[in-house]
Amino acid sequence: MKMMAMNGSPRKKGWNTVSMLESMLEGARSAGAETELVQLYDLTFSGCISCFSCKRLERKQDGVCAIQDDLTPVLAAIRESCDALVVGTPVYYGCETAGTRAFLERLCFPNGKYDLQRSSLFPRRINTALIYTMNVSEARIAEMGYATGFERTRSMLDRHLGPCELLLATDTLQYADYTCYESEIFDEAAKRRRHEEVFPQDLRKAFELGVRLVA
Ligand SMILES: Cc1cc2nc3c(=O)[nH]c(=O)nc-3n(C[C@H](O)[C@H](O)[C@H](O)COP(=O)(O)O)c2cc1C
């Protein structure tokens, strides 16, 4: 059982999204999975370029993106040997980061068949999940209209790859030291308190997610 995780945050160590992914992978390993963490921001790649090679009737392969860049071997590994996939991303302007978005376009579009059943060309169904981390509180998610976007992406992975769970870590810590940055809108003490008291619970939920996806 191979579990792959994509970190869609440009912050690669010690921050919110990657910590959630690392905890999730720890859970997956504890349940016997082999794991791999891919740092999307270490790779040079683009989103879909609308070449429609993946939709040509005389294409050589199904479900394969024609672009050759750093994402090519990652997409091949997902297609060939991944049994569970988790995508983690910070919320940027209400949705996934640009890198995560580009990755999801390249992963999903070649697998989406334009037939009436909207079937998938991915060779099997695998367990998937999306982890979002964000500044806003849980209460503000509905107010800000984020839930619709999260659900849209969740159902995209669900349709193309397999059943997809959502896990949210809200009201996250953004800076190591709030006194060094513009932060009038933030209450540093409250942020820090939440990071100490609630974020460990989020990490625990990520661990349990890893266990569940492998099971
Ligand atoms: C460019 C940018 C845009 C952001 N936009 C939002 C936003 O729209 N809503 C939100 O709740 N947080 C927003 N944030 C905050 C991040 O989502 C939050 O700090 C997240 O937990 C960072 O994840 P990381 O620590 O893994 O990098 C934004 C941060 C950046 C850098």
PDB file of C-alpha atoms and ligand atoms in Angstrom:
ATOM      1  CA  MET A   1       0.000   0.000   0.000  1.00  0.00           C
ATOM      2  CA  LYS A   2       1.575   3.238  -1.194  1.00  0.00           C
ATOM      3  CA  MET A   3       0.327   6.573   0.148  1.00  0.00           C
ATOM      4  CA  MET A   4       1.406   9.777  -1.615  1.00  0.00           C
ATOM      5  CA  ALA A   5       0.988  13.300  -0.243  1.00  0.00           C
ATOM      6  CA  MET A   6       1.384  16.562  -2.142  1.00  0.00           C
ATOM      7  CA  ASN A   7       2.390  19.684  -0.237  1.00  0.00           C
ATOM      8  CA  GLY A   8       0.817  22.628  -2.037  1.00  0.00           C
ATOM      9  CA  SER A   9       2.350  25.182   0.329  1.00  0.00           C
ATOM     10  CA  PRO A  10       5.538  26.995  -0.643  1.00  0.00           C
ATOM     11  CA  ARG A  11       6.518  26.645   3.041  1.00  0.00           C
ATOM     12  CA  LYS A  12       8.144  23.244   3.081  1.00  0.00           C
ATOM     13  CA  LYS A  13       9.093  22.631   6.694  1.00  0.00           C
ATOM     14  CA  GLY A  14       7.530  23.220  10.091  1.00  0.00           C
ATOM     15  CA  TRP A  15       4.475  25.165   8.910  1.00  0.00           C
ATOM     16  CA  ASN A  16       0.801  24.348   8.932  1.00  0.00           C
ATOM     17  CA  THR A  17       0.106  22.399   5.750  1.00  0.00           C
ATOM     18  CA  VAL A  18       3.267  20.316   5.722  1.00  0.00           C
ATOM     19  CA  SER A  19       2.828  19.521   9.447  1.00  0.00           C
ATOM     20  CA  MET A  20      -0.695  18.273   8.771  1.00  0.00           C
ATOM     21  CA  LEU A  21       0.603  16.149   5.878  1.00  0.00           C
ATOM     22  CA  GLU A  22       3.488  14.759   7.921  1.00  0.00           C
ATOM     23  CA  SER A  23       1.116  13.766  10.711  1.00  0.00           C
ATOM     24  CA  MET A  24      -1.251  12.170   8.189  1.00  0.00           C
ATOM     25  CA  LEU A  25       1.669  10.206   6.685  1.00  0.00           C
ATOM     26  CA  GLU A  26       2.739   9.094  10.148  1.00  0.00           C
ATOM     27  CA  GLY A  27      -0.774   7.705  10.625  1.00  0.00           C
ATOM     28  CA  ALA A  28      -0.557   5.949   7.255  1.00  0.00           C
ATOM     29  CA  ARG A  29       2.821   4.429   8.170  1.00  0.00           C
ATOM     30  CA  SER A  30       1.466   3.267  11.529  1.00  0.00           C
ATOM     31  CA  ALA A  31      -1.183   1.354   9.551  1.00  0.00           C
ATOM     32  CA  GLY A  32       1.492  -0.286   7.393  1.00  0.00           C
ATOM     33  CA  ALA A  33       1.681   2.001   4.346  1.00  0.00           C
ATOM     34  CA  GLU A  34       4.768   3.042   2.447  1.00  0.00           C
ATOM     35  CA  THR A  35       4.658   6.837   2.155  1.00  0.00           C
ATOM     36  CA  GLU A  36       6.023   9.629  -0.025  1.00  0.00           C
ATOM     37  CA  LEU A  37       5.777  13.395   0.425  1.00  0.00           C
ATOM     38  CA  VAL A  38       6.092  15.512  -2.718  1.00  0.00           C
ATOM     39  CA  GLN A  39       6.910  19.198  -2.320  1.00  0.00           C
ATOM     40  CA  LEU A  40       5.075  20.761  -5.262  1.00  0.00           C
ATOM     41  CA  TYR A  41       7.039  24.005  -4.823  1.00  0.00           C
ATOM     42  CA  ASP A  42      10.328  22.154  -5.435  1.00  0.00           C
ATOM     43  CA  LEU A  43       9.105  21.325  -8.945  1.00  0.00           C
ATOM     44  CA  THR A  44       8.954  23.435 -12.087  1.00  0.00           C
ATOM     45  CA  PHE A  45       5.667  22.790 -13.843  1.00  0.00           C
ATOM     46  CA  SER A  46       2.673  24.478 -15.362  1.00  0.00           C
ATOM     47  CA  GLY A  47      -1.051  23.952 -15.196  1.00  0.00           C
ATOM     48  CA  CYS A  48      -3.045  22.612 -18.155  1.00  0.00           C
ATOM     49  CA  ILE A  49      -2.146  24.383 -21.409  1.00  0.00           C
ATOM     50  CA  SER A  50      -5.349  23.372 -23.175  1.00  0.00           C
ATOM     51  CA  CYS A  51      -3.559  21.332 -25.880  1.00  0.00           C
ATOM     52  CA  PHE A  52      -6.316  18.689 -25.664  1.00  0.00           C
ATOM     53  CA  SER A  53      -3.818  15.894 -26.460  1.00  0.00           C
ATOM     54  CA  CYS A  54      -5.526  13.897 -23.723  1.00  0.00           C
ATOM     55  CA  LYS A  55      -8.848  14.224 -25.554  1.00  0.00           C
ATOM     56  CA  ARG A  56      -7.636  13.233 -29.062  1.00  0.00           C
ATOM     57  CA  LEU A  57      -9.442  10.197 -30.447  1.00  0.00           C
ATOM     58  CA  GLU A  58      -6.193   8.695 -31.751  1.00  0.00           C
ATOM     59  CA  ARG A  59      -4.221   9.302 -28.527  1.00  0.00           C
ATOM     60  CA  LYS A  60      -1.594   6.688 -27.619  1.00  0.00           C
ATOM     61  CA  GLN A  61      -2.457   6.468 -23.927  1.00  0.00           C
ATOM     62  CA  ASP A  62      -5.511   7.184 -21.818  1.00  0.00           C
ATOM     63  CA  GLY A  63      -5.341   9.508 -18.846  1.00  0.00           C
ATOM     64  CA  VAL A  64      -1.842  10.826 -19.512  1.00  0.00           C
ATOM     65  CA  CYS A  65      -0.940  14.513 -19.753  1.00  0.00           C
ATOM     66  CA  ALA A  66       1.247  15.348 -22.783  1.00  0.00           C
ATOM     67  CA  ILE A  67       3.236  18.093 -21.059  1.00  0.00           C
ATOM     68  CA  GLN A  68       6.786  17.032 -20.170  1.00  0.00           C
ATOM     69  CA  ASP A  69       8.036  18.807 -17.059  1.00  0.00           C
ATOM     70  CA  ASP A  70       8.865  18.069 -13.417  1.00  0.00           C
ATOM     71  CA  LEU A  71       5.299  16.970 -12.761  1.00  0.00           C
ATOM     72  CA  THR A  72       5.422  14.217 -15.422  1.00  0.00           C
ATOM     73  CA  PRO A  73       7.105  11.549 -13.233  1.00  0.00           C
ATOM     74  CA  VAL A  74       4.896  12.479 -10.267  1.00  0.00           C
ATOM     75  CA  LEU A  75       1.727  12.012 -12.335  1.00  0.00           C
ATOM     76  CA  ALA A  76       3.108   8.717 -13.673  1.00  0.00           C
ATOM     77  CA  ALA A  77       3.801   7.484 -10.121  1.00  0.00           C
ATOM     78  CA  ILE A  78       0.272   8.400  -9.049  1.00  0.00           C
ATOM     79  CA  ARG A  79      -1.171   6.572 -12.042  1.00  0.00           C
ATOM     80  CA  GLU A  80       0.997   3.479 -11.742  1.00  0.00           C
ATOM     81  CA  SER A  81       1.571   2.814  -8.087  1.00  0.00           C
ATOM     82  CA  CYS A  82      -0.355   5.073  -5.740  1.00  0.00           C
ATOM     83  CA  ASP A  83      -3.059   3.497  -3.545  1.00  0.00           C
ATOM     84  CA  ALA A  84      -4.060   6.629  -1.606  1.00  0.00           C
ATOM     85  CA  LEU A  85      -3.472  10.312  -2.385  1.00  0.00           C
ATOM     86  CA  VAL A  86      -3.679  13.336  -0.091  1.00  0.00           C
ATOM     87  CA  VAL A  87      -3.363  16.908  -1.317  1.00  0.00           C
ATOM     88  CA  GLY A  88      -2.595  19.582   1.267  1.00  0.00           C
ATOM     89  CA  THR A  89      -2.892  23.282   0.545  1.00  0.00           C
ATOM     90  CA  PRO A  90      -3.108  26.600   2.320  1.00  0.00           C
ATOM     91  CA  VAL A  91      -6.097  28.727   1.343  1.00  0.00           C
ATOM     92  CA  TYR A  92      -4.974  31.634  -0.831  1.00  0.00           C
ATOM     93  CA  TYR A  93      -7.719  34.117  -1.679  1.00  0.00           C
ATOM     94  CA  GLY A  94     -10.428  31.641  -0.822  1.00  0.00           C
ATOM     95  CA  CYS A  95      -9.111  28.644  -2.772  1.00  0.00           C
ATOM     96  CA  GLU A  96      -6.099  26.394  -3.294  1.00  0.00           C
ATOM     97  CA  THR A  97      -2.627  27.826  -3.965  1.00  0.00           C
ATOM     98  CA  ALA A  98      -1.667  28.353  -7.616  1.00  0.00           C
ATOM     99  CA  GLY A  99       0.725  25.371  -7.475  1.00  0.00           C
ATOM    100  CA  THR A 100      -1.963  23.091  -6.069  1.00  0.00           C
ATOM    101  CA  ARG A 101      -4.445  24.263  -8.668  1.00  0.00           C
ATOM    102  CA  ALA A 102      -1.946  23.634 -11.492  1.00  0.00           C
ATOM    103  CA  PHE A 103      -1.260  20.142 -10.100  1.00  0.00           C
ATOM    104  CA  LEU A 104      -4.979  19.324  -9.865  1.00  0.00           C
ATOM    105  CA  GLU A 105      -5.618  20.473 -13.443  1.00  0.00           C
ATOM    106  CA  ARG A 106      -2.835  18.239 -14.731  1.00  0.00           C
ATOM    107  CA  LEU A 107      -3.969  15.290 -12.593  1.00  0.00           C
ATOM    108  CA  CYS A 108      -7.700  15.451 -13.229  1.00  0.00           C
ATOM    109  CA  PHE A 109      -8.251  16.770 -16.751  1.00  0.00           C
ATOM    110  CA  PRO A 110      -6.535  13.871 -18.626  1.00  0.00           C
ATOM    111  CA  ASN A 111      -8.574  11.417 -16.557  1.00  0.00           C
ATOM    112  CA  GLY A 112     -11.929  13.039 -17.259  1.00  0.00           C
ATOM    113  CA  LYS A 113     -13.665  11.361 -20.181  1.00  0.00           C
ATOM    114  CA  TYR A 114     -16.098  13.455 -22.168  1.00  0.00           C
ATOM    115  CA  ASP A 115     -18.716  10.749 -22.254  1.00  0.00           C
ATOM    116  CA  LEU A 116     -22.284  11.059 -21.021  1.00  0.00           C
ATOM    117  CA  GLN A 117     -21.420   9.165 -17.828  1.00  0.00           C
ATOM    118  CA  ARG A 118     -18.504  11.584 -17.189  1.00  0.00           C
ATOM    119  CA  SER A 119     -16.417   8.499 -16.504  1.00  0.00           C
ATOM    120  CA  SER A 120     -12.830   8.482 -15.292  1.00  0.00           C
ATOM    121  CA  LEU A 121      -9.833   7.032 -17.148  1.00  0.00           C
ATOM    122  CA  PHE A 122      -7.867   6.581 -13.931  1.00  0.00           C
ATOM    123  CA  PRO A 123      -7.095   2.823 -13.833  1.00  0.00           C
ATOM    124  CA  ARG A 124      -8.632   2.144 -10.400  1.00  0.00           C
ATOM    125  CA  ARG A 125     -10.488   3.831  -7.524  1.00  0.00           C
ATOM    126  CA  ILE A 126      -8.206   4.996  -4.698  1.00  0.00           C
ATOM    127  CA  ASN A 127      -8.886   6.760  -1.395  1.00  0.00           C
ATOM    128  CA  THR A 128      -8.130  10.476  -1.535  1.00  0.00           C
ATOM    129  CA  ALA A 129      -8.309  13.500   0.765  1.00  0.00           C
ATOM    130  CA  LEU A 130      -7.844  17.243   0.718  1.00  0.00           C
ATOM    131  CA  ILE A 131      -6.338  19.118   3.652  1.00  0.00           C
ATOM    132  CA  TYR A 132      -6.854  22.880   3.725  1.00  0.00           C
ATOM    133  CA  THR A 133      -5.177  25.199   6.246  1.00  0.00           C
ATOM    134  CA  MET A 134      -6.283  28.819   6.576  1.00  0.00           C
ATOM    135  CA  ASN A 135      -6.297  32.006   8.603  1.00  0.00           C
ATOM    136  CA  VAL A 136     -10.048  32.332   8.967  1.00  0.00           C
ATOM    137  CA  SER A 137     -11.973  30.705  11.781  1.00  0.00           C
ATOM    138  CA  GLU A 138     -14.407  27.852  11.228  1.00  0.00           C
ATOM    139  CA  ALA A 139     -17.304  30.238  11.810  1.00  0.00           C
ATOM    140  CA  ARG A 140     -16.153  32.525   8.966  1.00  0.00           C
ATOM    141  CA  ILE A 141     -15.845  29.761   6.357  1.00  0.00           C
ATOM    142  CA  ALA A 142     -19.549  29.870   5.497  1.00  0.00           C
ATOM    143  CA  GLU A 143     -19.634  33.678   5.661  1.00  0.00           C
ATOM    144  CA  MET A 144     -16.708  33.906   3.218  1.00  0.00           C
ATOM    145  CA  GLY A 145     -18.213  31.310   0.843  1.00  0.00           C
ATOM    146  CA  TYR A 146     -15.163  28.995   1.052  1.00  0.00           C
ATOM    147  CA  ALA A 147     -17.192  25.807   1.558  1.00  0.00           C
ATOM    148  CA  THR A 148     -18.528  25.822  -2.021  1.00  0.00           C
ATOM    149  CA  GLY A 149     -15.000  25.877  -3.460  1.00  0.00           C
ATOM    150  CA  PHE A 150     -13.746  23.190  -1.085  1.00  0.00           C
ATOM    151  CA  GLU A 151     -16.670  20.975  -2.067  1.00  0.00           C
ATOM    152  CA  ARG A 152     -16.083  21.616  -5.785  1.00  0.00           C
ATOM    153  CA  THR A 153     -12.471  20.425  -5.511  1.00  0.00           C
ATOM    154  CA  ARG A 154     -13.449  17.541  -3.245  1.00  0.00           C
ATOM    155  CA  SER A 155     -16.000  16.283  -5.770  1.00  0.00           C
ATOM    156  CA  MET A 156     -13.461  16.730  -8.606  1.00  0.00           C
ATOM    157  CA  LEU A 157     -11.027  14.325  -6.883  1.00  0.00           C
ATOM    158  CA  ASP A 158     -13.907  12.051  -5.915  1.00  0.00           C
ATOM    159  CA  ARG A 159     -15.066  11.774  -9.526  1.00  0.00           C
ATOM    160  CA  HIS A 160     -11.654  11.367 -11.136  1.00  0.00           C
ATOM    161  CA  LEU A 161      -9.721   9.269  -8.601  1.00  0.00           C
ATOM    162  CA  GLY A 162     -11.866   7.987  -5.769  1.00  0.00           C
ATOM    163  CA  PRO A 163     -13.713   8.798  -2.528  1.00  0.00           C
ATOM    164  CA  CYS A 164     -12.382  12.066  -1.137  1.00  0.00           C
ATOM    165  CA  GLU A 165     -12.428  13.317   2.462  1.00  0.00           C
ATOM    166  CA  LEU A 166     -12.007  16.939   3.510  1.00  0.00           C
ATOM    167  CA  LEU A 167      -9.995  18.034   6.551  1.00  0.00           C
ATOM    168  CA  LEU A 168      -9.744  21.695   7.546  1.00  0.00           C
ATOM    169  CA  ALA A 169      -7.310  23.377   9.947  1.00  0.00           C
ATOM    170  CA  THR A 170      -8.646  26.866  10.646  1.00  0.00           C
ATOM    171  CA  ASP A 171      -7.341  29.999  12.377  1.00  0.00           C
ATOM    172  CA  THR A 172      -3.736  28.903  11.837  1.00  0.00           C
ATOM    173  CA  LEU A 173      -0.554  30.663  12.920  1.00  0.00           C
ATOM    174  CA  GLN A 174       0.835  32.693  10.009  1.00  0.00           C
ATOM    175  CA  TYR A 175       4.044  34.210  11.394  1.00  0.00           C
ATOM    176  CA  ALA A 176       6.695  32.977  13.818  1.00  0.00           C
ATOM    177  CA  ASP A 177       6.857  36.507  15.257  1.00  0.00           C
ATOM    178  CA  TYR A 178       3.866  38.790  14.623  1.00  0.00           C
ATOM    179  CA  THR A 179       5.807  41.870  15.803  1.00  0.00           C
ATOM    180  CA  CYS A 180       7.985  41.730  12.661  1.00  0.00           C
ATOM    181  CA  TYR A 181       5.131  41.878  10.137  1.00  0.00           C
ATOM    182  CA  GLU A 182       1.978  43.848   9.395  1.00  0.00           C
ATOM    183  CA  SER A 183      -0.618  42.166  11.559  1.00  0.00           C
ATOM    184  CA  GLU A 184      -3.199  44.709  12.723  1.00  0.00           C
ATOM    185  CA  ILE A 185      -6.018  42.312  11.849  1.00  0.00           C
ATOM    186  CA  PHE A 186      -4.578  39.497  13.966  1.00  0.00           C
ATOM    187  CA  ASP A 187      -4.666  38.938  17.717  1.00  0.00           C
ATOM    188  CA  GLU A 188      -1.231  37.364  18.229  1.00  0.00           C
ATOM    189  CA  ALA A 189      -1.962  36.028  21.731  1.00  0.00           C
ATOM    190  CA  ALA A 190      -5.171  34.361  20.545  1.00  0.00           C
ATOM    191  CA  LYS A 191      -3.395  32.922  17.483  1.00  0.00           C
ATOM    192  CA  ARG A 192      -0.598  31.542  19.623  1.00  0.00           C
ATOM    193  CA  ARG A 193      -3.023  30.080  22.159  1.00  0.00           C
ATOM    194  CA  ARG A 194      -4.963  28.358  19.388  1.00  0.00           C
ATOM    195  CA  HIS A 195      -1.731  27.038  17.862  1.00  0.00           C
ATOM    196  CA  GLU A 196      -0.807  25.486  21.201  1.00  0.00           C
ATOM    197  CA  GLU A 197      -4.251  24.181  22.132  1.00  0.00           C
ATOM    198  CA  VAL A 198      -6.160  23.412  18.928  1.00  0.00           C
ATOM    199  CA  PHE A 199      -3.534  22.771  16.250  1.00  0.00           C
ATOM    200  CA  PRO A 200      -2.311  19.597  18.040  1.00  0.00           C
ATOM    201  CA  GLN A 201      -5.902  18.336  17.799  1.00  0.00           C
ATOM    202  CA  ASP A 202      -5.861  19.107  14.064  1.00  0.00           C
ATOM    203  CA  LEU A 203      -2.628  17.145  13.762  1.00  0.00           C
ATOM    204  CA  ARG A 204      -4.272  14.249  15.576  1.00  0.00           C
ATOM    205  CA  LYS A 205      -7.186  14.369  13.103  1.00  0.00           C
ATOM    206  CA  ALA A 206      -4.643  14.281  10.261  1.00  0.00           C
ATOM    207  CA  PHE A 207      -2.964  11.232  11.845  1.00  0.00           C
ATOM    208  CA  GLU A 208      -6.338   9.484  12.102  1.00  0.00           C
ATOM    209  CA  LEU A 209      -7.105  10.408   8.491  1.00  0.00           C
ATOM    210  CA  GLY A 210      -3.885   8.661   7.422  1.00  0.00           C
ATOM    211  CA  VAL A 211      -4.856   5.523   9.336  1.00  0.00           C
ATOM    212  CA  ARG A 212      -8.369   5.592   7.860  1.00  0.00           C
ATOM    213  CA  LEU A 213      -7.267   6.058   4.259  1.00  0.00           C
ATOM    214  CA  VAL A 214      -4.934   3.094   4.450  1.00  0.00           C
ATOM    215  CA  ALA A 215      -7.579   0.880   6.045  1.00  0.00           C
TER     216      ALA A 215
HETATM  217  C1  LIG B   1      -0.981  34.888  -0.720  1.00  0.00           C
HETATM  218  C2  LIG B   1      -1.750  34.451   0.510  1.00  0.00           C
HETATM  219  C3  LIG B   1      -3.139  34.507   0.478  1.00  0.00           C
HETATM  220  C4  LIG B   1      -3.891  34.066   1.582  1.00  0.00           C
HETATM  221  N1  LIG B   1      -5.256  34.110   1.509  1.00  0.00           N
HETATM  222  C5  LIG B   1      -5.984  33.617   2.538  1.00  0.00           C
HETATM  223  C6  LIG B   1      -7.417  33.595   2.453  1.00  0.00           C
HETATM  224  O1  LIG B   1      -8.015  34.014   1.464  1.00  0.00           O
HETATM  225  N2  LIG B   1      -8.084  33.098   3.504  1.00  0.00           N
HETATM  226  C7  LIG B   1      -7.470  32.594   4.621  1.00  0.00           C
HETATM  227  O2  LIG B   1      -8.155  32.127   5.517  1.00  0.00           O
HETATM  228  N3  LIG B   1      -6.103  32.606   4.719  1.00  0.00           N
HETATM  229  C8  LIG B   1      -5.368  33.095   3.712  1.00  0.00           C
HETATM  230  N4  LIG B   1      -3.988  33.081   3.786  1.00  0.00           N
HETATM  231  C9  LIG B   1      -3.342  32.492   4.984  1.00  0.00           C
HETATM  232  C10 LIG B   1      -2.926  31.027   4.797  1.00  0.00           C
HETATM  233  O3  LIG B   1      -3.938  30.273   4.193  1.00  0.00           O
HETATM  234  C11 LIG B   1      -2.607  30.370   6.146  1.00  0.00           C
HETATM  235  O4  LIG B   1      -1.641  31.114   6.847  1.00  0.00           O
HETATM  236  C12 LIG B   1      -2.144  28.937   5.924  1.00  0.00           C
HETATM  237  O5  LIG B   1      -2.317  28.166   7.084  1.00  0.00           O
HETATM  238  C13 LIG B   1      -0.673  28.901   5.504  1.00  0.00           C
HETATM  239  O6  LIG B   1      -0.246  27.587   5.322  1.00  0.00           O
HETATM  240  P1  LIG B   1       1.305  27.199   5.496  1.00  0.00           P
HETATM  241  O7  LIG B   1       1.643  27.558   6.901  1.00  0.00           O
HETATM  242  O8  LIG B   1       1.354  25.752   5.243  1.00  0.00           O
HETATM  243  O9  LIG B   1       2.045  27.973   4.470  1.00  0.00           O
HETATM  244  C14 LIG B   1      -3.219  33.567   2.739  1.00  0.00           C
HETATM  245  C15 LIG B   1      -1.801  33.546   2.754  1.00  0.00           C
HETATM  246  C16 LIG B   1      -1.081  33.978   1.663  1.00  0.00           C
HETATM  247  C17 LIG B   1       0.442  33.925   1.690  1.00  0.00           C
END
